C-alpha cells in the first residue's frame, strides 16, 4: 500500500477543509437521520414481535351494541371443555385515565392461583406478594411510577372508582419487563381490586383468553366458540397479528416518507458532487498526470479522499444516532411511531443489534458517495493532460 | 535521442473549428543537447513539447524517444514514461498553489512509493541546486514568480529525468531572474540532460550552450 497517496489524500482534504467539513456534516446528518429512523422502527418492531408472541391463541369478548362488554367468567369453564383447549382464563383489565399526567394506564388484575396467560405476569406474581387482608397492593411499570411520582404519589395512589369513591392502592414494587412498551404503562393488582376499580360484578371478567395445544387447531376451536357464543367476538392470534401489523405499517408509511425525503436530499448532494468538478480540481488532476501519476494513482488518491469523508461521516452519524435514540430516547421522532399504543410515558427504546441495518445504511450511503466522487475524477483523468490543463 | 517523424496534430475547437497545430514535423534532437524552438504564440511550439512529453497524442506521425515509440503509448504507460524520463517546466508553472514548496516538489515521487529517506534526499538535492531550501515550508501561492519558477524546475528535476522540457520559461520573469534561469540550464546541461525550450524570448538566441534553434511557424519548422 502506498501510504504517500493516503497522506496526499488527507492533505487534500485539509486544504479544502471548509468545503469538506460542510460535505461531511451534511453526510453525517443524513446518516444520523437514517439511522435514527431505522433504530426507532427496529426497536418498536422488536417490541411488537415480543408482544405478539405473548398473546393468547384466542381471545373471546362479549359484544353489546357492537361494543366490547363484560362477560360471565363461567364461559371460561365452558370453553375449557372443548377438546384441544389447554387453558381458558377470564381476564380483568382496562384503562385508567390519569388526569394529572394526561395519560392512560393499563390495569391488569391477576389471581395468583390461576394460570397466567403471559410469562411476564407469571414473573410478577412470583416476585411480588399482592395479597393483603385490609389493603390493596399493586406493582407498577417504570413509566407509571414516573408519572405518579410527578404528582407526589410515591408509596400509594388514590384511584377514583366509577361510583366516585376513592380506592387507595399501595405501590408494592416496580417491575421491568423485556417489553418496554408493556412494562412502561402497566399496573398489576389483585383481580378483585381491579374489578372494584372498574365497577365489574364479581362473576364478570373483561374477556377470556384461551390457549390451544395444537396451533393448527386454533381456527377450528375459534369457530366452535363462535358457534357456542354467537354474541361474542372471537379473535385469534393471527387476527391480532394482522391488526398490529397494519398499525405498524401505517406508521412505517410516515417513516418511509421521511426516509424518502432524507434520501432525496442525499442524492441531490451526490448528484451535485458528481456533476460538478471544479476547474481547480481538473487542473490538479492534469498536473498530477503530467508529472507521472497514472490514472489508477489518481483514482486511488480520490478513493482515499472519499473513503475518509464518507466513512468518517458514516461513523459520526451512527454514533450520534445511537446517542440520540438510545441515550436521549429519540425526542420528537419516537412519537411518530409510538403513538399507536395506549400510553407510553417515557418509553425506553430497547437496543436491538441488527448488522443488516448497519450494512443497509452503509451500502446506501458510502459507496454511492464514493462513486460520485471517483467517477468525475476518472472522467478527467482519462482525458489528455494537455487538454485538461489548457 | 528524440525523433519526430512527419508529425501532425489537429485540434477541433468546441465550436467545431479545425486547428492545424502541427503539420508534417520532422525533427531530431540528440541526447544531451539543448534545443530552442522559437516562434510566435500559437505557432505550435507548446503542442510539440506536449507530444514529446506524451501529454497528448499526434493525429498522425511518430514520436520516438530513445528508440521507443511513445506516440502510441496507452495512457498509463505514457504516465510511467513521463515519470521516468520527462521533467516539464510549464509556462504558468502548473504548481498546486495550496501545497508547500516541498510538497509540490515531491509530487512526482509519490507514485513510486520510495522510502521516506530517499524522498528527503532527492528533495534536499533539488532544493539546494535551485536555492529554494529556505522556502521549503512556504505555501506556493505566496511565492514570487521567480520563486515559483524555481519550484517548478525543482519538481521537473526531482526524478532526475533525462529530458527537460520548458515552455516559455522566462515569460513571467524579469531580466535578472531570466539570467538566473539561464545559469540553471547550464547546470542541467552539464549534468547531461536533453533540454528542449519553447520560447520567443530573444535572451536565449545568443547563448553559447544552445546547440540548435528551430523556427516554428504556423505548425511547421521553417
Coordinates of C-alpha atoms in Angstrom, one line a residue:
Chain A
X1 CA 0.0 0.0 0.0
X2 CA 1.3 3.4 -0.9
X3 CA 0.9 5.5 2.2
X4 CA 2.1 8.6 0.4
X5 CA -1.2 8.5 -1.6
X6 CA -3.1 8.3 1.7
X7 CA -1.1 11.2 3.1
X8 CA -1.7 13.2 -0.1
X9 CA -5.4 12.5 0.1
X10 CA -5.5 13.6 3.7
X11 CA -3.6 16.8 2.9
X12 CA -6.0 17.5 0.0
X13 CA -8.9 17.2 2.4
X14 CA -7.2 19.6 4.9
X15 CA -6.5 22.0 2.1
X16 CA -10.2 22.2 1.2
X17 CA -11.3 21.8 4.8
X18 CA -14.2 24.2 4.7
X19 CA -15.8 22.5 1.7
X20 CA -15.1 19.1 3.1
X21 CA -16.3 19.8 6.6
X22 CA -19.6 21.1 5.0
X23 CA -20.0 17.9 2.9
X24 CA -19.1 15.6 5.8
X25 CA -21.5 17.4 8.1
X26 CA -24.4 17.1 5.6
X27 CA -23.4 13.5 5.0
X28 CA -23.2 12.7 8.7
X29 CA -26.6 14.5 9.3
X30 CA -28.3 12.3 6.7
X31 CA -26.7 9.1 8.1
X32 CA -27.8 10.3 11.5
X33 CA -31.4 10.8 10.4
X34 CA -31.5 7.5 8.5
X35 CA -30.1 5.6 11.5
X36 CA -32.4 7.3 13.9
X37 CA -35.4 6.4 11.9
X38 CA -34.3 2.8 11.4
X39 CA -33.2 2.3 15.1
X40 CA -36.6 3.5 16.3
X41 CA -38.5 1.4 13.8
X42 CA -36.4 -1.6 14.6
X43 CA -36.8 -1.2 18.4
X44 CA -40.5 -0.9 18.1
X45 CA -40.8 -3.7 15.7
X46 CA -38.8 -5.9 18.1
X47 CA -41.1 -5.0 21.0
X48 CA -44.1 -5.6 18.8
X49 CA -42.9 -9.1 18.0
X50 CA -42.3 -9.9 21.6
X51 CA -45.8 -8.6 22.5
X52 CA -47.3 -10.7 19.7
X53 CA -45.6 -13.8 20.8
X54 CA -47.0 -13.3 24.3
X55 CA -50.6 -13.0 23.1
X56 CA -53.1 -15.8 23.8
X57 CA -54.1 -18.1 21.0
X58 CA -57.8 -17.0 21.2
X59 CA -59.4 -14.0 22.9
X60 CA -63.2 -14.1 23.5
X61 CA -65.0 -10.8 24.1
X62 CA -68.7 -10.3 24.7
X63 CA -70.3 -7.6 22.4
X64 CA -73.3 -5.5 23.2
X65 CA -74.4 -2.9 20.6
X66 CA -71.2 -3.9 18.8
X67 CA -69.2 -2.7 21.8
X68 CA -66.9 -4.7 24.0
X69 CA -68.8 -5.6 27.2
X70 CA -68.2 -7.6 30.4
X71 CA -68.5 -11.4 30.0
X72 CA -69.5 -14.1 32.6
X73 CA -66.5 -15.9 34.0
X74 CA -68.3 -19.2 33.7
X75 CA -67.9 -19.0 29.9
X76 CA -64.2 -19.8 30.5
X77 CA -65.2 -23.2 32.1
X78 CA -67.4 -24.0 29.1
X79 CA -64.6 -23.2 26.7
X80 CA -62.2 -25.4 28.7
X81 CA -64.4 -28.4 27.8
X82 CA -63.7 -28.1 24.1
X83 CA -61.2 -30.7 23.1
X84 CA -57.8 -29.2 22.3
X85 CA -58.1 -26.3 24.7
X86 CA -55.4 -26.4 27.3
X87 CA -56.4 -23.4 29.3
X88 CA -59.2 -20.8 29.4
X89 CA -58.9 -17.9 31.8
X90 CA -61.0 -14.8 32.5
X91 CA -59.1 -11.6 32.4
X92 CA -59.8 -8.4 34.2
X93 CA -58.2 -5.4 32.6
X94 CA -58.9 -1.9 31.5
X95 CA -57.5 1.6 31.3
X96 CA -57.4 4.3 34.0
X97 CA -57.1 7.9 32.9
X98 CA -54.6 9.7 35.0
X99 CA -55.8 13.3 34.6
X100 CA -52.7 15.0 36.2
X101 CA -50.4 13.3 33.6
X102 CA -52.9 13.4 30.8
X103 CA -52.2 9.7 30.1
X104 CA -53.9 6.3 30.3
X105 CA -52.5 3.4 32.4
X106 CA -53.3 -0.2 31.6
X107 CA -54.5 -2.0 34.7
X108 CA -54.4 -5.8 34.8
X109 CA -56.0 -7.9 37.5
X110 CA -54.3 -11.1 38.5
X111 CA -55.2 -14.1 40.7
X112 CA -52.1 -15.9 41.9
X113 CA -54.0 -19.2 41.9
X114 CA -54.9 -19.0 38.2
X115 CA -52.7 -19.9 35.3
X116 CA -51.3 -16.7 33.8
X117 CA -51.5 -16.2 30.1
X118 CA -48.3 -14.2 29.9
X119 CA -44.8 -15.1 31.1
X120 CA -44.3 -11.5 32.3
X121 CA -47.3 -11.7 34.6
X122 CA -46.2 -15.0 36.0
X123 CA -42.8 -13.4 36.9
X124 CA -44.6 -10.5 38.6
X125 CA -46.7 -12.8 40.7
X126 CA -43.7 -14.9 41.7
X127 CA -41.7 -11.9 42.7
X128 CA -44.3 -9.7 44.4
X129 CA -46.9 -10.6 47.0
X130 CA -50.1 -8.7 46.2
X131 CA -52.1 -10.4 49.0
X132 CA -53.2 -8.1 51.7
X133 CA -56.2 -8.6 54.0
X134 CA -57.1 -5.0 54.8
X135 CA -55.3 -3.2 51.9
X136 CA -54.8 -3.3 48.2
X137 CA -51.4 -3.6 46.5
X138 CA -50.1 -3.0 43.0
X139 CA -46.9 -3.4 41.1
X140 CA -46.4 -0.6 38.5
X141 CA -44.3 -0.2 35.4
X142 CA -41.4 2.3 35.4
X143 CA -43.4 4.8 33.3
X144 CA -46.3 4.7 35.6
X145 CA -44.1 5.2 38.6
X146 CA -42.5 8.3 37.0
X147 CA -45.9 9.8 36.2
X148 CA -47.2 9.1 39.7
X149 CA -44.0 10.5 41.3
X150 CA -44.6 13.7 39.4
X151 CA -47.8 14.1 41.3
X152 CA -46.2 13.2 44.6
X153 CA -47.6 9.6 44.8
X154 CA -44.6 7.6 45.7
X155 CA -46.0 4.9 48.0
X156 CA -49.6 4.6 47.1
X157 CA -52.2 6.0 44.7
X158 CA -55.8 7.0 45.2
X159 CA -57.9 5.7 42.3
X160 CA -61.4 7.1 41.7
X161 CA -63.9 4.3 41.3
X162 CA -67.0 4.5 38.9
X163 CA -69.2 5.3 41.9
X164 CA -67.0 8.4 42.7
X165 CA -65.4 6.9 45.8
X166 CA -61.6 6.8 46.3
X167 CA -59.7 3.5 46.4
X168 CA -56.2 3.6 47.9
X169 CA -53.7 1.1 46.5
X170 CA -50.2 0.7 47.9
X171 CA -47.3 0.5 45.5
X172 CA -45.7 -2.9 46.3
X173 CA -43.0 -2.6 43.7
X174 CA -41.7 -1.6 40.4
X175 CA -41.4 -4.1 37.6
X176 CA -39.3 -4.2 34.5
X177 CA -40.1 -6.4 31.6
X178 CA -38.4 -7.4 28.4
X179 CA -41.1 -5.5 26.7
X180 CA -40.6 -1.8 27.3
X181 CA -44.0 -1.0 25.6
X182 CA -45.8 -3.1 28.1
X183 CA -43.7 -2.5 31.2
X184 CA -43.9 1.2 30.9
X185 CA -47.7 1.8 31.2
X186 CA -48.8 -1.2 33.1
X187 CA -50.3 -1.6 36.6
X188 CA -50.7 -5.1 38.0
X189 CA -53.0 -5.6 41.0
X190 CA -55.2 -8.3 42.5
X191 CA -58.2 -9.4 40.4
X192 CA -60.7 -8.3 43.0
X193 CA -59.1 -4.9 43.3
X194 CA -59.2 -4.4 39.6
X195 CA -62.8 -5.5 39.5
X196 CA -63.6 -2.9 42.1
X197 CA -61.8 -0.2 40.2
X198 CA -63.7 -0.9 37.0
X199 CA -67.0 -1.5 38.7
X200 CA -67.2 -5.1 37.5
X201 CA -69.6 -7.6 39.1
X202 CA -67.9 -10.5 40.9
X203 CA -68.9 -13.1 38.3
X204 CA -67.8 -10.9 35.4
X205 CA -64.5 -10.6 33.6
X206 CA -63.3 -8.2 30.8
X207 CA -62.6 -11.1 28.4
X208 CA -61.5 -14.7 28.2
X209 CA -58.1 -15.9 26.9
X210 CA -57.7 -19.3 25.5
X211 CA -54.6 -21.5 24.9
X212 CA -54.8 -24.3 22.4
X213 CA -52.5 -27.3 22.3
X214 CA -52.1 -27.5 18.5
X215 CA -51.6 -24.2 16.7
X216 CA -53.3 -25.8 13.6
X217 CA -56.5 -26.2 15.5
X218 CA -56.9 -22.6 16.5
X219 CA -59.2 -21.7 13.7
X220 CA -61.4 -24.8 14.3
X221 CA -61.6 -24.1 18.1
X222 CA -62.4 -20.4 17.4
X223 CA -65.2 -21.5 15.1
X224 CA -66.6 -23.8 17.9
X225 CA -66.5 -21.0 20.4
X226 CA -68.3 -18.7 18.0
X227 CA -70.9 -21.3 17.5
X228 CA -71.4 -21.7 21.3
X229 CA -71.5 -18.0 21.9
X230 CA -72.7 -16.2 18.8
X231 CA -72.9 -12.9 20.8
X232 CA -69.1 -12.9 21.3
X233 CA -66.3 -11.7 19.2
X234 CA -63.7 -14.5 18.9
X235 CA -60.2 -13.1 18.0
X236 CA -57.3 -15.4 17.1
X237 CA -53.7 -14.5 17.5
X238 CA -53.3 -14.2 13.7
X239 CA -56.2 -11.6 13.6
X240 CA -54.3 -9.6 16.2
X241 CA -51.0 -10.0 14.4
X242 CA -52.6 -8.6 11.2
X243 CA -54.1 -5.7 13.2
X244 CA -50.8 -4.9 14.9
X245 CA -49.0 -5.2 11.6
X246 CA -51.5 -2.8 9.9
X247 CA -50.9 -0.2 12.6
X248 CA -47.2 -0.6 12.4
X249 CA -47.2 -0.5 8.6
X250 CA -49.3 2.7 8.7
X251 CA -46.6 4.3 11.0
X252 CA -43.9 2.9 8.7
X253 CA -45.6 4.8 5.9
X254 CA -44.7 8.0 7.7
X255 CA -41.3 6.7 8.3
X256 CA -41.0 5.8 4.6
X257 CA -42.0 9.4 3.7
X258 CA -39.2 10.8 6.0
X259 CA -36.8 8.2 4.6
X260 CA -37.6 9.3 1.0
X261 CA -37.1 13.0 1.9
X262 CA -33.7 12.2 3.5
X263 CA -32.6 10.1 0.7
X264 CA -33.6 12.6 -1.9
X265 CA -31.5 15.2 -0.1
X266 CA -28.6 12.8 -0.1
X267 CA -28.9 12.1 -3.9
X268 CA -29.1 15.8 -4.6
X269 CA -25.8 16.3 -2.8
X270 CA -24.3 13.3 -4.6
X271 CA -25.6 14.4 -8.0
X272 CA -24.2 17.9 -7.3
X273 CA -20.8 16.4 -6.4
X274 CA -20.8 14.0 -9.4
X275 CA -21.7 16.6 -11.9
X276 CA -19.5 19.4 -10.7
X277 CA -15.8 19.1 -10.5
X278 CA -14.1 22.4 -10.1
X279 CA -11.7 23.8 -12.7
X280 CA -9.0 23.8 -9.9
X281 CA -9.6 20.0 -9.3
X282 CA -9.4 19.4 -13.0
X283 CA -6.2 21.3 -13.3
X284 CA -4.7 19.4 -10.4
X285 CA -5.6 16.1 -12.0
X286 CA -4.0 17.3 -15.2
X287 CA -0.8 18.4 -13.3
X288 CA -0.6 15.0 -11.5
X289 CA -0.8 13.1 -14.7
X290 CA 1.7 15.5 -16.4
X291 CA 4.3 14.7 -13.6
X292 CA 3.9 11.0 -14.0
X293 CA 0.8 9.9 -12.0
X294 CA -1.1 7.1 -13.6
X295 CA -4.9 7.0 -13.8
X296 CA -5.0 4.4 -11.0
X297 CA -2.8 6.5 -8.8
X298 CA -5.2 9.4 -9.2
X299 CA -8.2 7.2 -8.6
X300 CA -6.6 5.6 -5.5
X301 CA -6.0 9.1 -4.1
X302 CA -9.6 10.1 -4.8
X303 CA -10.8 6.8 -3.3
X304 CA -8.9 7.5 -0.1
X305 CA -10.3 11.1 0.0
X306 CA -13.9 9.8 -0.5
X307 CA -13.3 7.0 2.0
X308 CA -12.1 9.3 4.7
X309 CA -15.0 11.7 4.2
X310 CA -17.7 9.1 3.8
X311 CA -16.5 6.6 6.5
X312 CA -15.9 9.4 8.9
X313 CA -19.3 10.9 8.3
X314 CA -20.9 7.4 8.5
X315 CA -19.5 6.6 11.9
X316 CA -20.1 10.1 13.3
X317 CA -23.8 9.9 12.0
X318 CA -24.1 6.4 13.6
X319 CA -22.6 7.5 16.9
X320 CA -24.9 10.5 17.1
X321 CA -27.9 8.3 16.2
X322 CA -27.1 5.8 18.9
X323 CA -26.8 8.6 21.5
X324 CA -30.0 10.3 20.2
X325 CA -32.2 7.2 20.1
X326 CA -30.8 5.1 22.9
X327 CA -29.3 7.7 25.1
X328 CA -31.8 10.5 24.7
X329 CA -34.7 8.3 23.8
X330 CA -35.3 10.0 20.4
X331 CA -37.1 13.2 21.3
X332 CA -39.7 14.1 18.6
X333 CA -39.1 11.2 16.4
X334 CA -40.3 8.3 18.6
X335 CA -43.7 9.9 19.0
X336 CA -44.4 9.2 15.3
X337 CA -44.0 5.5 15.9
X338 CA -45.2 5.1 19.4
X339 CA -48.5 6.9 19.1
X340 CA -50.5 3.8 18.5
X341 CA -50.1 2.4 22.0
X342 CA -52.4 3.4 24.8
X343 CA -49.7 5.1 26.7
X344 CA -46.0 5.4 26.6
X345 CA -44.9 7.9 29.2
X346 CA -41.1 7.9 29.0
X347 CA -40.9 4.9 26.7
X348 CA -37.4 3.5 26.8
X349 CA -36.4 2.1 23.4
X350 CA -34.6 -1.2 23.7
X351 CA -31.3 -1.6 21.8
X352 CA -31.6 -4.2 19.1
X353 CA -28.3 -5.2 17.5
X354 CA -29.0 -5.6 13.8
X355 CA -26.0 -5.8 11.5
X356 CA -28.2 -5.9 8.5
X357 CA -29.3 -2.4 9.4
X358 CA -25.8 -1.1 9.7
X359 CA -24.9 -2.7 6.4
X360 CA -28.1 -1.2 4.7
X361 CA -27.2 2.3 5.6
X362 CA -23.6 1.8 4.8
X363 CA -24.3 0.4 1.3
X364 CA -27.0 3.1 0.7
X365 CA -24.6 5.9 1.5
X366 CA -20.8 5.2 1.5
X367 CA -20.4 3.5 -1.9
X368 CA -22.8 6.0 -3.6
X369 CA -20.8 8.9 -2.3
X370 CA -17.5 7.3 -3.2
X371 CA -18.7 6.5 -6.7
X372 CA -20.0 10.1 -7.1
X373 CA -16.6 11.4 -6.1
X374 CA -14.4 9.0 -8.1
X375 CA -16.4 8.9 -11.3
X376 CA -15.9 12.6 -12.3
X377 CA -12.2 12.3 -11.4
X378 CA -11.9 9.2 -13.6
X379 CA -13.5 11.1 -16.4
X380 CA -11.0 13.9 -16.1
X381 CA -8.1 11.5 -15.5
X382 CA -8.8 9.7 -18.7
X383 CA -8.6 12.9 -20.8
X384 CA -5.3 14.1 -22.3
X385 CA -3.4 16.1 -19.6
X386 CA -2.7 18.7 -22.2
X387 CA -6.4 19.2 -22.8
X388 CA -7.2 19.3 -19.1
X389 CA -4.5 21.9 -18.3
X390 CA -5.5 24.0 -21.3
Chain B
X1 CA 17.5 10.9 -28.7
X2 CA 14.2 12.4 -29.6
X3 CA 12.8 11.9 -33.1
X4 CA 9.6 13.3 -34.6
X5 CA 8.6 11.8 -38.0
X6 CA 6.1 13.5 -40.1
X7 CA 4.1 14.5 -37.0
X8 CA 0.7 16.2 -37.5
X9 CA -1.6 17.4 -34.7
X10 CA -5.0 18.7 -35.5
X11 CA -7.4 20.1 -32.8
X12 CA -11.0 20.6 -33.0
X13 CA -12.4 23.5 -31.0
X14 CA -15.6 23.3 -29.1
X15 CA -17.3 25.3 -32.0
X16 CA -16.2 22.5 -34.3
X17 CA -13.4 24.6 -36.0
X18 CA -10.3 22.7 -37.1
X19 CA -6.9 24.0 -35.9
X20 CA -3.8 22.6 -37.6
X21 CA -1.4 22.9 -34.7
X22 CA 1.4 21.0 -36.3
X23 CA 1.9 19.9 -39.9
X24 CA 4.4 17.3 -41.1
X25 CA 7.1 17.9 -38.4
X26 CA 10.4 16.1 -38.8
X27 CA 12.9 16.8 -36.1
X28 CA 15.8 15.0 -34.5
X29 CA 17.2 16.1 -31.1
X30 CA 20.3 14.3 -30.0
X31 CA 20.7 13.3 -26.3
X32 CA 22.4 15.8 -24.1
X33 CA 21.8 18.7 -26.4
X34 CA 19.9 22.0 -25.7
X35 CA 17.4 22.9 -28.4
X36 CA 15.4 26.1 -28.6
X37 CA 12.1 26.1 -30.5
X38 CA 11.3 29.7 -31.3
X39 CA 8.2 31.2 -32.8
X40 CA 5.2 33.4 -32.0
X41 CA 2.4 32.4 -29.7
X42 CA 0.1 29.9 -31.3
X43 CA 2.8 28.7 -33.7
X44 CA 2.7 25.1 -32.3
X45 CA 5.8 25.1 -30.0
X46 CA 3.8 24.1 -26.9
X47 CA 2.0 21.4 -28.8
X48 CA 5.3 20.0 -29.9
X49 CA 6.5 19.8 -26.3
X50 CA 3.3 18.1 -25.3
X51 CA 3.8 15.4 -27.9
X52 CA 7.4 14.8 -26.7
X53 CA 6.1 14.5 -23.1
X54 CA 3.3 12.2 -24.3
X55 CA 0.8 14.6 -22.7
X56 CA -1.2 14.3 -26.0
X57 CA -1.0 12.1 -29.0
X58 CA -0.3 13.1 -32.6
X59 CA -3.0 12.9 -35.1
X60 CA -0.5 11.2 -37.4
X61 CA 3.2 10.5 -37.5
X62 CA 5.5 9.1 -34.9
X63 CA 7.3 10.4 -31.8
X64 CA 10.3 8.2 -30.8
X65 CA 12.3 8.7 -27.7
X66 CA 15.4 6.6 -27.1
X67 CA 14.1 4.2 -29.9
X68 CA 10.8 3.9 -28.1
X69 CA 7.6 4.8 -29.9
X70 CA 5.8 7.0 -27.4
X71 CA 3.1 8.4 -29.6
X72 CA 1.1 5.2 -29.3
X73 CA 1.6 4.5 -25.6
X74 CA -1.5 3.7 -23.7
X75 CA -2.4 6.3 -21.1
X76 CA -0.9 4.5 -18.0
X77 CA 2.4 3.7 -19.9
X78 CA 2.6 7.3 -21.0
X79 CA 2.4 8.4 -17.4
X80 CA 5.2 5.9 -16.4
X81 CA 7.3 7.2 -19.3
X82 CA 6.8 10.8 -18.1
X83 CA 7.5 9.9 -14.6
X84 CA 10.8 8.2 -15.5
X85 CA 12.0 10.4 -18.4
X86 CA 10.5 13.8 -18.5
X87 CA 10.7 16.9 -16.4
X88 CA 8.3 19.5 -17.7
X89 CA 8.6 23.2 -16.8
X90 CA 5.2 24.7 -17.8
X91 CA 4.7 28.3 -18.9
X92 CA 2.4 29.0 -15.9
X93 CA 4.5 26.7 -13.7
X94 CA 1.4 24.5 -13.1
X95 CA 2.1 24.1 -9.4
X96 CA -0.5 23.2 -6.9
X97 CA -1.0 26.5 -5.3
X98 CA -2.2 25.4 -1.9
X99 CA 0.7 23.0 -1.3
X100 CA 4.0 23.9 0.2
X101 CA 7.2 24.1 -1.8
X102 CA 8.4 20.7 -0.6
X103 CA 5.0 19.1 -1.1
X104 CA 4.9 20.4 -4.7
X105 CA 8.4 19.2 -5.5
X106 CA 7.8 15.6 -4.2
X107 CA 4.5 15.2 -6.1
X108 CA 6.2 13.2 -9.0
X109 CA 7.8 10.8 -6.4
X110 CA 4.5 9.8 -4.7
X111 CA 3.5 7.0 -7.1
X112 CA 7.0 5.4 -6.8
X113 CA 6.4 4.6 -3.2
X114 CA 10.1 5.2 -2.3
X115 CA 11.5 5.1 1.2
X116 CA 10.9 8.4 3.0
X117 CA 14.7 8.8 3.5
X118 CA 15.3 8.6 -0.3
X119 CA 12.5 11.1 -0.9
X120 CA 14.1 13.5 1.6
X121 CA 17.4 13.2 -0.1
X122 CA 16.0 13.9 -3.5
X123 CA 14.1 16.8 -2.2
X124 CA 17.1 18.4 -0.5
X125 CA 19.3 17.9 -3.5
X126 CA 17.0 19.8 -5.9
X127 CA 16.1 22.5 -3.4
X128 CA 19.8 23.2 -2.8
X129 CA 20.5 23.0 -6.6
X130 CA 17.9 25.7 -7.2
X131 CA 18.4 27.7 -4.0
X132 CA 15.0 27.3 -2.5
X133 CA 15.7 25.3 0.6
X134 CA 14.9 28.3 2.8
X135 CA 11.3 28.3 1.3
X136 CA 10.7 24.6 2.0
X137 CA 7.5 25.1 4.1
X138 CA 6.2 28.2 2.3
X139 CA 2.9 27.8 0.5
X140 CA 3.5 28.1 -3.2
X141 CA 0.7 30.7 -3.8
X142 CA 2.6 33.1 -1.5
X143 CA 5.8 33.0 -3.5
X144 CA 7.0 35.4 -6.2
X145 CA 7.0 34.5 -9.9
X146 CA 10.8 33.7 -9.8
X147 CA 10.5 31.5 -6.7
X148 CA 7.5 29.6 -8.2
X149 CA 9.6 29.0 -11.3
X150 CA 12.4 27.6 -9.3
X151 CA 10.0 25.3 -7.5
X152 CA 8.6 24.2 -11.0
X153 CA 12.2 23.4 -12.2
X154 CA 13.0 21.6 -9.0
X155 CA 9.8 19.5 -9.4
X156 CA 10.8 18.8 -13.0
X157 CA 14.3 17.6 -11.9
X158 CA 13.4 15.7 -8.7
X159 CA 13.1 12.4 -10.5
X160 CA 16.4 13.0 -12.3
X161 CA 14.8 12.8 -15.8
X162 CA 16.8 12.5 -19.0
X163 CA 14.8 15.1 -20.8
X164 CA 13.8 18.6 -19.6
X165 CA 11.0 20.4 -21.5
X166 CA 10.5 24.1 -20.8
X167 CA 7.5 26.0 -22.2
X168 CA 8.1 29.8 -22.3
X169 CA 10.1 29.5 -19.1
X170 CA 11.0 33.2 -18.9
X171 CA 7.7 34.6 -19.9
X172 CA 6.9 35.7 -16.3
X173 CA 10.4 36.6 -15.2
X174 CA 12.3 39.9 -15.0
X175 CA 15.7 40.2 -16.7
X176 CA 17.7 39.2 -13.6
X177 CA 15.6 36.1 -12.9
X178 CA 15.8 35.2 -16.6
X179 CA 19.6 35.3 -16.4
X180 CA 19.4 33.2 -13.3
X181 CA 17.3 30.7 -15.2
X182 CA 19.9 30.5 -18.0
X183 CA 22.5 29.6 -15.3
X184 CA 20.2 26.8 -14.2
X185 CA 20.0 25.5 -17.7
X186 CA 23.8 25.5 -18.0
X187 CA 23.9 23.4 -14.8
X188 CA 21.3 20.9 -16.2
X189 CA 23.2 20.7 -19.5
X190 CA 26.4 19.9 -17.6
X191 CA 24.5 17.0 -16.0
X192 CA 23.9 15.6 -19.5
X193 CA 20.2 16.4 -19.7
X194 CA 18.5 16.8 -23.0
X195 CA 16.7 20.2 -22.9
X196 CA 14.0 21.5 -25.2
X197 CA 12.9 25.0 -24.7
X198 CA 9.9 26.6 -26.5
X199 CA 10.2 30.4 -26.4
X200 CA 10.1 33.7 -28.2
X201 CA 12.3 35.4 -25.7
X202 CA 15.4 36.7 -27.5
X203 CA 17.5 36.2 -24.4
X204 CA 18.0 32.6 -25.5
X205 CA 19.1 33.4 -29.0
X206 CA 22.7 34.3 -28.3
X207 CA 23.5 31.6 -25.6
X208 CA 26.5 29.5 -26.3
X209 CA 25.1 26.4 -24.5
X210 CA 22.2 26.2 -27.0
X211 CA 23.1 23.6 -29.7
X212 CA 20.3 24.3 -32.2
X213 CA 17.5 26.7 -32.9
X214 CA 14.4 25.8 -34.8
X215 CA 11.8 28.3 -36.0
X216 CA 8.2 27.1 -35.7
X217 CA 5.7 28.9 -37.8
X218 CA 2.1 28.0 -38.4
X219 CA 2.7 24.5 -37.3
X220 CA 5.8 23.9 -39.4
X221 CA 9.5 24.0 -38.8
X222 CA 10.9 26.6 -41.3

